[in-house]
XYZ file of C-alpha atoms in Angstrom:
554
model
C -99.840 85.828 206.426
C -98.769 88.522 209.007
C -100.479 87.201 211.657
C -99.617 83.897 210.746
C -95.770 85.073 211.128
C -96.373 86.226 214.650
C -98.122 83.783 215.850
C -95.170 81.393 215.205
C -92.526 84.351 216.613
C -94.480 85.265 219.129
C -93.608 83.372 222.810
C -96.459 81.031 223.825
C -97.158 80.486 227.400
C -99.685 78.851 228.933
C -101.821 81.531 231.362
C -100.004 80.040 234.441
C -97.093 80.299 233.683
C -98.083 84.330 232.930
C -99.042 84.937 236.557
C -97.234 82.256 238.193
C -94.128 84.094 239.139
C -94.736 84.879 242.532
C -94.566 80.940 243.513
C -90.954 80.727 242.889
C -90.501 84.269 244.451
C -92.889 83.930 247.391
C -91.282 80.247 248.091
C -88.216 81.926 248.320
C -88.735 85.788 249.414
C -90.984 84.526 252.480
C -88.636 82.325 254.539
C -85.854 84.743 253.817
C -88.465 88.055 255.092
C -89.546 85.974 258.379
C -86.209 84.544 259.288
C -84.621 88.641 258.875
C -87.464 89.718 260.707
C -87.065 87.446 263.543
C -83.142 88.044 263.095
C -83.946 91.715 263.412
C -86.209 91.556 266.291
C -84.239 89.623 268.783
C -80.881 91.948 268.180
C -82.826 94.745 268.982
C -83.244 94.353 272.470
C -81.527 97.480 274.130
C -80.431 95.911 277.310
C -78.523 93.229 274.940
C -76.254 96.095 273.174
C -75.492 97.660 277.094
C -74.025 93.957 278.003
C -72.514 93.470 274.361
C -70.574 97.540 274.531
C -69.316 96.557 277.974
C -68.081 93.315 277.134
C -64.426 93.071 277.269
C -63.872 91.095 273.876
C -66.238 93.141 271.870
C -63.822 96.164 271.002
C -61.084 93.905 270.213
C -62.746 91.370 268.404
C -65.083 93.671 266.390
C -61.750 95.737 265.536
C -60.278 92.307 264.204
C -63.062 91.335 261.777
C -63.279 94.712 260.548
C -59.110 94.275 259.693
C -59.951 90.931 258.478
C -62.638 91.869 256.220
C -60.499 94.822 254.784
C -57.618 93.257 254.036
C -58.896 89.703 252.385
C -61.363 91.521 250.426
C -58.664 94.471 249.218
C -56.160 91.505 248.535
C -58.766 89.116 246.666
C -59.855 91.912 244.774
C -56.301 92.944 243.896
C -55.066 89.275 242.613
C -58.131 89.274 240.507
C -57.711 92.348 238.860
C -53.757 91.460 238.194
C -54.549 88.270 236.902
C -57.051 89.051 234.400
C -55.305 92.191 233.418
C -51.970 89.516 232.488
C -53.759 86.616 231.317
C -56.783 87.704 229.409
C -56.787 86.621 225.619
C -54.021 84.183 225.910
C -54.467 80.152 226.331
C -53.249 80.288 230.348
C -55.899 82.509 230.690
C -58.543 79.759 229.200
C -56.711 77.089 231.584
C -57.474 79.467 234.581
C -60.997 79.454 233.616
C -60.851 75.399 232.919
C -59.739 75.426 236.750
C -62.395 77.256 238.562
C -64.449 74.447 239.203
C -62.321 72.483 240.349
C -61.188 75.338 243.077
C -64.790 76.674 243.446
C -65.719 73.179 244.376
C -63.520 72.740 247.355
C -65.164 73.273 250.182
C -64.314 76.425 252.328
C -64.102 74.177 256.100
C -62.369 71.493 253.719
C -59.524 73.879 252.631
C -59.475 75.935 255.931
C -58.536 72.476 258.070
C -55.737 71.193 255.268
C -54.269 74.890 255.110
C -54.039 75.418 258.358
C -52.531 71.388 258.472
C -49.557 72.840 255.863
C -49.301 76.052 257.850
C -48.666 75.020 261.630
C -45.235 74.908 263.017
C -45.156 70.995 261.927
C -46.546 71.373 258.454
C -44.535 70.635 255.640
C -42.656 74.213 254.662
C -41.479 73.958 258.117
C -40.215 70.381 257.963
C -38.073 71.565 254.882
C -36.362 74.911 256.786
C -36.027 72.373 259.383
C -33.894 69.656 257.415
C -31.896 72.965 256.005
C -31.609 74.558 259.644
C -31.068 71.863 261.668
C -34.371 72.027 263.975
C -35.315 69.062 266.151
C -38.719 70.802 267.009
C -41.353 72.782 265.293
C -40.530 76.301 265.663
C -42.492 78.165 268.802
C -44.570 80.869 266.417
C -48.023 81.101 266.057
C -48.724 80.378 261.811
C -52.437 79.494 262.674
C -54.710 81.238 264.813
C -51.918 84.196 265.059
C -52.894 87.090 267.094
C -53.211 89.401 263.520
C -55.704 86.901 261.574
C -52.615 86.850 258.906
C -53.266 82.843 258.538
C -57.247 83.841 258.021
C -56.650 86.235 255.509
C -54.745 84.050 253.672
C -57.623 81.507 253.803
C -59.919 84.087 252.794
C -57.947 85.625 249.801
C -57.373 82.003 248.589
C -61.078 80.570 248.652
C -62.580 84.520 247.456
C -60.317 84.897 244.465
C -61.360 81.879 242.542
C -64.899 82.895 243.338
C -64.251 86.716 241.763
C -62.745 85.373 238.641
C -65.625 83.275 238.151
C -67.886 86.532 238.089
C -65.208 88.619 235.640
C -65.135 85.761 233.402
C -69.320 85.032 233.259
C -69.314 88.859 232.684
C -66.422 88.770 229.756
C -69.089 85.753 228.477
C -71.795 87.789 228.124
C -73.660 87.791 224.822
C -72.296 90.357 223.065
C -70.172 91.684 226.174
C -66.819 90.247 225.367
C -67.114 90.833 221.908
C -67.465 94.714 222.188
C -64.583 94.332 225.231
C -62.385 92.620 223.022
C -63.102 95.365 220.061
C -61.964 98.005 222.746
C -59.047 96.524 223.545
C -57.986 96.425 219.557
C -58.670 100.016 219.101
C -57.042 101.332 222.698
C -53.951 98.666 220.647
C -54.005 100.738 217.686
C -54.039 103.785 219.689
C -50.614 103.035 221.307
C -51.325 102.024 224.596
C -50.247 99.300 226.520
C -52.902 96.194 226.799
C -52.495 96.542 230.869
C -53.032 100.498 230.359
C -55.562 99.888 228.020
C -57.150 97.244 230.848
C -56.554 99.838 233.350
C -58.109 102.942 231.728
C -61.401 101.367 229.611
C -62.397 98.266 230.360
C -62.025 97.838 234.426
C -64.144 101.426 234.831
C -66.568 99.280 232.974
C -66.595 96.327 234.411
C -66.083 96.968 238.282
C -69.751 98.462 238.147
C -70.924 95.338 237.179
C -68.946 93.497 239.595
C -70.734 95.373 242.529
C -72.395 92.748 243.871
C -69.933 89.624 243.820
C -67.547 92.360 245.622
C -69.981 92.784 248.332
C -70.717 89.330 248.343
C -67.068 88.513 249.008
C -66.986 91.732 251.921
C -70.103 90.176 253.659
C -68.568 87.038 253.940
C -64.719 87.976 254.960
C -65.917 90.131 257.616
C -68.506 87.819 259.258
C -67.331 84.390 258.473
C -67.511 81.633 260.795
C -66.375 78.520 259.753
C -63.374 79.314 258.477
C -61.995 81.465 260.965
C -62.787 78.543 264.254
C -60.107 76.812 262.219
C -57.462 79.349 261.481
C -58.500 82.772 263.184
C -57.193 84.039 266.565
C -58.871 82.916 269.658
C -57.512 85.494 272.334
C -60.276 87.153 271.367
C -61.734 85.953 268.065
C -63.224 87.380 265.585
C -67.101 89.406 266.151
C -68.616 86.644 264.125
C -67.380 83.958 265.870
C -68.235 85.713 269.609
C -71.568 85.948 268.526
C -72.008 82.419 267.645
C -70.925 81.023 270.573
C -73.333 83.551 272.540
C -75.831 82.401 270.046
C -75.763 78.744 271.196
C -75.159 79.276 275.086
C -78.469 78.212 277.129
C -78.934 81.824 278.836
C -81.507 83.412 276.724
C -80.181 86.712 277.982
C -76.548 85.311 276.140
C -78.633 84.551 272.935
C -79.800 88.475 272.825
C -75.939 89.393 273.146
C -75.081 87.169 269.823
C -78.217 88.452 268.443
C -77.066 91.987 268.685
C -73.559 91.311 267.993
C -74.595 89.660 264.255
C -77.165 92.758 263.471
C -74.056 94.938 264.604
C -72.139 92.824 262.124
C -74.602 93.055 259.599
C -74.782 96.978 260.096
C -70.661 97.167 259.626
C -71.268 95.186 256.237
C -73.538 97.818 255.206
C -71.425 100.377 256.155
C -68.230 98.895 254.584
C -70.327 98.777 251.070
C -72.032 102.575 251.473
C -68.363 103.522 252.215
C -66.604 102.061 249.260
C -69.896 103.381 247.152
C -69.451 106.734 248.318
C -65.386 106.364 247.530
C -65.693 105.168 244.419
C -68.352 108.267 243.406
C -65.869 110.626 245.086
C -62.797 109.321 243.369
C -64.005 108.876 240.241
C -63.687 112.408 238.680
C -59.904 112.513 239.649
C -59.597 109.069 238.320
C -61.253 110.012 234.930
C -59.077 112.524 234.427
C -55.756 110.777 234.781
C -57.329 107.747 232.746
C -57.668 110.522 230.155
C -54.720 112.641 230.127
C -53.582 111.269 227.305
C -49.989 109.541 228.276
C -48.976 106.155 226.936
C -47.447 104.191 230.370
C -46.368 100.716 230.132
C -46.095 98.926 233.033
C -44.369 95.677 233.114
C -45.907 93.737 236.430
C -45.434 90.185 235.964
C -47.643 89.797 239.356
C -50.647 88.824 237.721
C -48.613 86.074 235.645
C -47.035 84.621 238.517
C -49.746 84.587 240.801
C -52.109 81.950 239.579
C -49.127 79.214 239.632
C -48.467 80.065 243.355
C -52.714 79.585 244.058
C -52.559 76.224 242.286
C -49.119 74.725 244.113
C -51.056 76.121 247.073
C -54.212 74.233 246.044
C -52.033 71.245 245.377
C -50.517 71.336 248.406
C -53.547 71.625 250.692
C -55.152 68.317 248.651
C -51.652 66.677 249.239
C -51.328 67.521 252.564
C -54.975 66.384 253.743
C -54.692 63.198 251.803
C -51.155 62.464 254.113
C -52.885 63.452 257.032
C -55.503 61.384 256.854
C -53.597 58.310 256.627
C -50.888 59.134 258.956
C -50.155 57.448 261.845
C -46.610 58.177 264.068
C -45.161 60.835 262.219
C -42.051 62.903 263.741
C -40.768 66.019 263.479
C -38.713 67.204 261.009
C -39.084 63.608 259.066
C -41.092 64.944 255.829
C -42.846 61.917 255.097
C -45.152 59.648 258.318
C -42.901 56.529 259.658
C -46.557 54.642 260.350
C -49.576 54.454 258.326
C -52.705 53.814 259.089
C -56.222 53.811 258.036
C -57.903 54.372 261.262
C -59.245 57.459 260.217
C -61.215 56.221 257.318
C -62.558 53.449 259.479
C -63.495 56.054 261.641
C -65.573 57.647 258.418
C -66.966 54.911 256.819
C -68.350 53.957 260.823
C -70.336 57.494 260.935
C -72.763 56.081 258.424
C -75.783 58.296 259.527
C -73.493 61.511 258.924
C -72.683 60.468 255.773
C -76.286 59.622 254.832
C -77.760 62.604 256.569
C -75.275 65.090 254.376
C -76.195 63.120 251.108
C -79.617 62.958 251.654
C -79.966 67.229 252.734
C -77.856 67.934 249.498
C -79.874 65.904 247.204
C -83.698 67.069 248.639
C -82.032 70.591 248.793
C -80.466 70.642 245.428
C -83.561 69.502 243.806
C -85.612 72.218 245.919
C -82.997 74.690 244.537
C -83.783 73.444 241.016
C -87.463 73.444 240.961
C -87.661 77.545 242.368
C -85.187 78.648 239.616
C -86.870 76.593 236.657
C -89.749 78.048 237.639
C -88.702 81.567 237.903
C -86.749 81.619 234.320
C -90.613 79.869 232.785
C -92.500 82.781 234.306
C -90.373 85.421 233.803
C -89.185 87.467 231.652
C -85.221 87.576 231.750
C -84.876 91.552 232.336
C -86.596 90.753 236.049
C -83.189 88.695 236.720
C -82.023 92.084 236.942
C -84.288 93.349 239.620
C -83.974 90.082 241.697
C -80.735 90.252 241.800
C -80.319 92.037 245.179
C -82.841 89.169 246.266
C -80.827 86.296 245.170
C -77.491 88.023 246.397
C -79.285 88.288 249.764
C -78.089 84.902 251.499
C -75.020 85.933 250.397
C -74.564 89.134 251.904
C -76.560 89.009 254.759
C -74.484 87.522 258.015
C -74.890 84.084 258.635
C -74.646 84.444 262.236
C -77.641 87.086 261.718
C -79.671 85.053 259.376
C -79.273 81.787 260.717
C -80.730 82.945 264.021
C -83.695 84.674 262.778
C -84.198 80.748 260.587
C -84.103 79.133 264.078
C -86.815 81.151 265.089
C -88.659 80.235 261.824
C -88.101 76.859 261.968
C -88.974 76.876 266.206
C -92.435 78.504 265.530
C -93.633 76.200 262.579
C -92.128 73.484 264.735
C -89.614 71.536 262.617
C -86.680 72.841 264.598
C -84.329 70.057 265.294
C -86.002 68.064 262.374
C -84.921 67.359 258.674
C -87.542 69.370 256.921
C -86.008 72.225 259.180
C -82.572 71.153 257.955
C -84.076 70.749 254.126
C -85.975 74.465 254.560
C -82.542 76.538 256.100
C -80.012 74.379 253.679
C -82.666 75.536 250.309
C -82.892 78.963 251.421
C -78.722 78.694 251.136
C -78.528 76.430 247.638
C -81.481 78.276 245.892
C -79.581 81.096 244.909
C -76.451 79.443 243.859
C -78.511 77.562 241.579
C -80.122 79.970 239.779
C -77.181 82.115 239.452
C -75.117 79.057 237.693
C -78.442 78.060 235.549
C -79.588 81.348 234.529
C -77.107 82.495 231.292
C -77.372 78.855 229.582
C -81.280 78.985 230.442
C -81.837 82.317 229.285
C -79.335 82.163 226.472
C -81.102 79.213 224.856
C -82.686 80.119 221.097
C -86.296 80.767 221.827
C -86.791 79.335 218.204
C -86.345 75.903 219.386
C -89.817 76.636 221.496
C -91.705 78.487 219.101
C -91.292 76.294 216.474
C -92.515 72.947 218.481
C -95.418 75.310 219.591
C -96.321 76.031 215.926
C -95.844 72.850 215.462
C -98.693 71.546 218.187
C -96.434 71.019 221.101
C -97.673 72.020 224.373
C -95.861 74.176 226.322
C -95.194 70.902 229.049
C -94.094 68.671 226.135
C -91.955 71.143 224.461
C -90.299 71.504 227.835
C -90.337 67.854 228.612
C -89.272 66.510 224.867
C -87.040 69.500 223.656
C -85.866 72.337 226.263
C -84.672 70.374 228.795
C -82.961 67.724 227.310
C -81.103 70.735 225.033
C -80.197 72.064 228.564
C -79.723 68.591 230.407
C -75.795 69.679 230.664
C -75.995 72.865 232.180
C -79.227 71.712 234.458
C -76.616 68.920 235.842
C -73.850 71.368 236.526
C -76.357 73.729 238.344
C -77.736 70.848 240.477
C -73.726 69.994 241.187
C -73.453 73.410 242.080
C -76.696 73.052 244.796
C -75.651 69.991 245.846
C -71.898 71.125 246.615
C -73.538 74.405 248.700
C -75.438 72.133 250.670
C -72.744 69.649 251.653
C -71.031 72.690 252.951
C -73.279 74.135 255.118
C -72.128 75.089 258.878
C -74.115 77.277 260.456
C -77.613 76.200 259.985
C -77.014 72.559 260.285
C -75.419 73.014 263.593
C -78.399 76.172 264.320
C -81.661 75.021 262.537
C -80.779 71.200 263.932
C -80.281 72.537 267.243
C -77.290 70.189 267.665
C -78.573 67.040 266.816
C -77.625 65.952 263.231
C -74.426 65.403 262.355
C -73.108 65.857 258.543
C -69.916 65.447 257.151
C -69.404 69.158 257.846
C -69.803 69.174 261.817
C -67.939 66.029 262.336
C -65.040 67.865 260.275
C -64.685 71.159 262.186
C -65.377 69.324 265.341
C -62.508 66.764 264.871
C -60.342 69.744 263.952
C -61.673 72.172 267.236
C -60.636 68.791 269.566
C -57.214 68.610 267.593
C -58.234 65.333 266.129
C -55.646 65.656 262.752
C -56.166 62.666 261.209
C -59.676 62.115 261.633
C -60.625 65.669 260.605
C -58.609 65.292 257.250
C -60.327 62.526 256.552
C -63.744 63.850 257.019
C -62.805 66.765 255.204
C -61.323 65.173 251.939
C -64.695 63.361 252.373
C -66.908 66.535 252.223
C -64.590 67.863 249.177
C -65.458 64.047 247.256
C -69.204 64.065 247.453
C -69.175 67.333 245.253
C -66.715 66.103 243.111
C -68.580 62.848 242.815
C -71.609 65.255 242.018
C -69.791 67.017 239.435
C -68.350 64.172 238.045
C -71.672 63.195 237.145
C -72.570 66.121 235.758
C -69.621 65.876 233.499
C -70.759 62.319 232.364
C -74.026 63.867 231.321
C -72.606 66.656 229.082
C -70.380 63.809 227.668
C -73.191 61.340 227.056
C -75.091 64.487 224.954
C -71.740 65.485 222.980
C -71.566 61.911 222.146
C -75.332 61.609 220.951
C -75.330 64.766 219.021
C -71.762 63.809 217.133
């Protein structure tokens, strides 16, 4: 009878599925090793970092990311911290959460070309001090691309906080995790503190440890971001990142080993950033301990946090608003607040790039799918305390520097000799979506009852029918979301597409930030409310799916 118990309880799976975890890892861990390694290699050169120390811009602009990178990831981190601290437990707190998606889903180029639309000296909060102040003309003062990177940072802070409360609320989700916070919290109550103090003192000293990585993630990319800042970041110089791309597509090879070093310098000041703030946070925490300790009863009143999240969604509002106007404006006058012409010469102009369209749609679906298939198979052949110890791997895209990564993937793609090709395009855009994918499946994978399984497999189900007839159907919804989330990654990829396809494919992407380089308002609005509606179109679906199982199972 006892071994007839464990038999039932104990997890069958097939022998492949045993010793089959190093396909999903070496389909993934391999592309990522070469394309560092080449990445590595060609910044190394030591005649490069002589020409890149003497360059004039190089001080300045490395000086510039680094402020950049401090102050959007300080701020980001700040608002999220505030936010959860005022909101957690209460309904606007689950409305926040309801939003994420929604704000997570907007594409960074997207939001980058409609804030910095609502930010210039003709955007709308000038129009209205205008009417009030009696301007004829926009106001002579740099908003965008200001000397200080003030209209970056902004950018930054905006698109990274969603993106951090995501991670505080999957960890306040975790089995058993929010249960034991929210028991905490009670006691700390009926201890006569404060619930911010109580916030303060127990459960962020918890939780920030756990938050290590997302935080790092969100340093990598404010310091060494690309995209974003050729659309609202300075330009006399720019920022490191954005030298070093440039040098990384100029013809002169000898240019190419400049950008090269520049992005492994970059990727060195990341490092250094995080062993910093590692070594801070060890330091400090003795002195902090202690005053979280002491034994005083403070109760501080900030309203901040409460206030905050309204301002990010009018903000969020306003950007959508503003890119949707701008896309069918045609003559449109300063200070009037609304265009006297419209027009829809800029959709004409988007439905005519048909290939870009078709290009983007197709990379997101083969890459989504790719994305799929590596983390299905690494949650069936592993067990779900190695998630843990991949972790850094699957962070890696994330913190690594695009510029740096993205170079050493040309040089992948150049020696197996797809560069320029789609399967070069499909191999650098999965390499970016893979991770993203199995972050967002993972919990609702690895959270599913492994009774469901071992009871078809007593039963006489075979592992591939139980998986085909009963696990994935259970976890249809959150396989949809996941391939949303894949598919959205793709569609909003920069820096390969324009790298890896060595300038000739277009997406929806390109065309955006190259409209909105040449000045091209309309047009570039329009291409970027585009690249925020094929992810929304994607998670639309995805919604449809979890509705069509709610309504079978009611």
């Amino acid at each position: 009878m006892d071994s007839a118990l464990r038999a039932v309880t104990r997890p069958v799976r097939p022998a492949w599925a045993r010793i089959g975890w190093w396909l999903p890892a070496g389909a993934f861990l391999l592309p990522l090793v070469a394309a560092l390694w080449w990445g590595v290699a060609q910044g190394l050169d030591a005649v490069s970092w002589t020409v890149l120390l003497r360059d004039s811009q190089f001080l300045p602009a490395w000086a510039l990311s680094g402020w950049v990178g401090v102050a959007s990831t300080v701020l980001a981190t700040a608002l999220a911290l505030g936010i959860v601290t005022a909101l957690h437990g209460s309904g606007r707190w689950q409305r926040v959460q309801a939003s994420l998606g929604a704000l997570l889903a907007l594409p960074h180029a997207a939001f980058a070309i409609g804030l910095a639309l609502l930010l210039m000296p003709s955007g709308w909060p000038a129009r209205v001090v205008a009417l009030w102040a009696g301007w004829t003309e926009p106001p002579d003062v740099a908003t965008v691309q200001d000397p200080l990177g003030l209209a970056l940072i902004a950018g930054l802070v905006l698109k990274e906080l969603p993106f951090l409360l995501w991670n505080v609320a999957a960890q306040l989700q975790r089995a058993g995790q929010g249960a034991e916070l929210t028991k905490q919290l009670q006691i700390a109550g009926t201890m006569g503190y404060a619930r911010r103090t109580a916030w303060q003192r127990v459960l962020w000293p918890q939780l920030l440890p756990r938050l290590a990585l997302p935080l790092l993630a969100v340093w990598a990319y404010s310091l060494t971001v690309v995209d974003m800042a050729l659309v609202l970041g300075p330009t006399q110089p720019p920022t490191l990142s954005v030298l070093a791309w440039h040098w990384l597509l100029d013809a002169d090879t000898a240019v190419n080993r400049q950008g090269a070093a520049a992005a492994l310098l970059l990727a060195a000041s990341t490092a250094a950033g995080a062993i910093g703030a590692a070594l801070a946070w060890r330091l400090l925490r003795p002195a902090m301990s202690r005053r979280w300790t002491r034994g005083d009863r403070p109760t501080p009143a900030s309203r901040l946090g409460v206030v905050w999240p309204r301002v990010i969604g009018a903000l969020y509002a306003a950007v959508g608003a503003m890119l949707l106007l701008a896309s069918v404006s045609g003559v449109w006058t300063f200070p009037a607040l609304w265009p006297q012409q419209l027009t829809a010469d800029a959709w004409i102009a988007v439905i005519s790039s048909a290939p870009a369209i078709g290009l983007t749609f197709a990379l997101a679906l083969v890459s989504a799918a790719t994305g799929m298939v590596l983390a299905v198979a690494w949650m069936e052949t592993t067990p779900a305390h190695w998630d843990t110890r991949a972790a850094a791997l699957v962070f890696a895209p994330m913190l690594i520097p695009g510029v740096l990564l993205v170079s050493g993937l040309y040089q992948l793609a150049l020696h197996a000799g797809i560069d320029g090709s789609f399967a070069g395009l499909w191999l650098a855009h999965s390499l970016y979506v893979a991770p993203y994918v199995l972050v967002s499946l993972a919990p609702a994978y690895r959270g599913l009852d492994r009774r469901y399984e071992q009871t078809a497999h007593a039963l006489g189900r075979s592992h591939a029918g139980t998986l085909w007839h009963i696990k994935w159907p259970m976890l249809s919804v959150p396989l949809a979301a996941s391939f949303a989330v894949g598919f959205a990654v793709s569609v909003t990829q920069y820096l390969p597409t324009q790298f890896v396809g060595a300038g000739r494919h277009a997406t929806v992407t390109t065309e955006a930030l190259t409209l909105a380089a040449s000045g091209a308002r309309s047009a570039a609005a329009a291409f970027s409310l585009l690249q925020a509606m094929l992810p929304a179109a994607m998670f639309a679906l995805a919604w449809w799916v979890g509705r069509r199982q709610a309504a079978r199972l009611a």
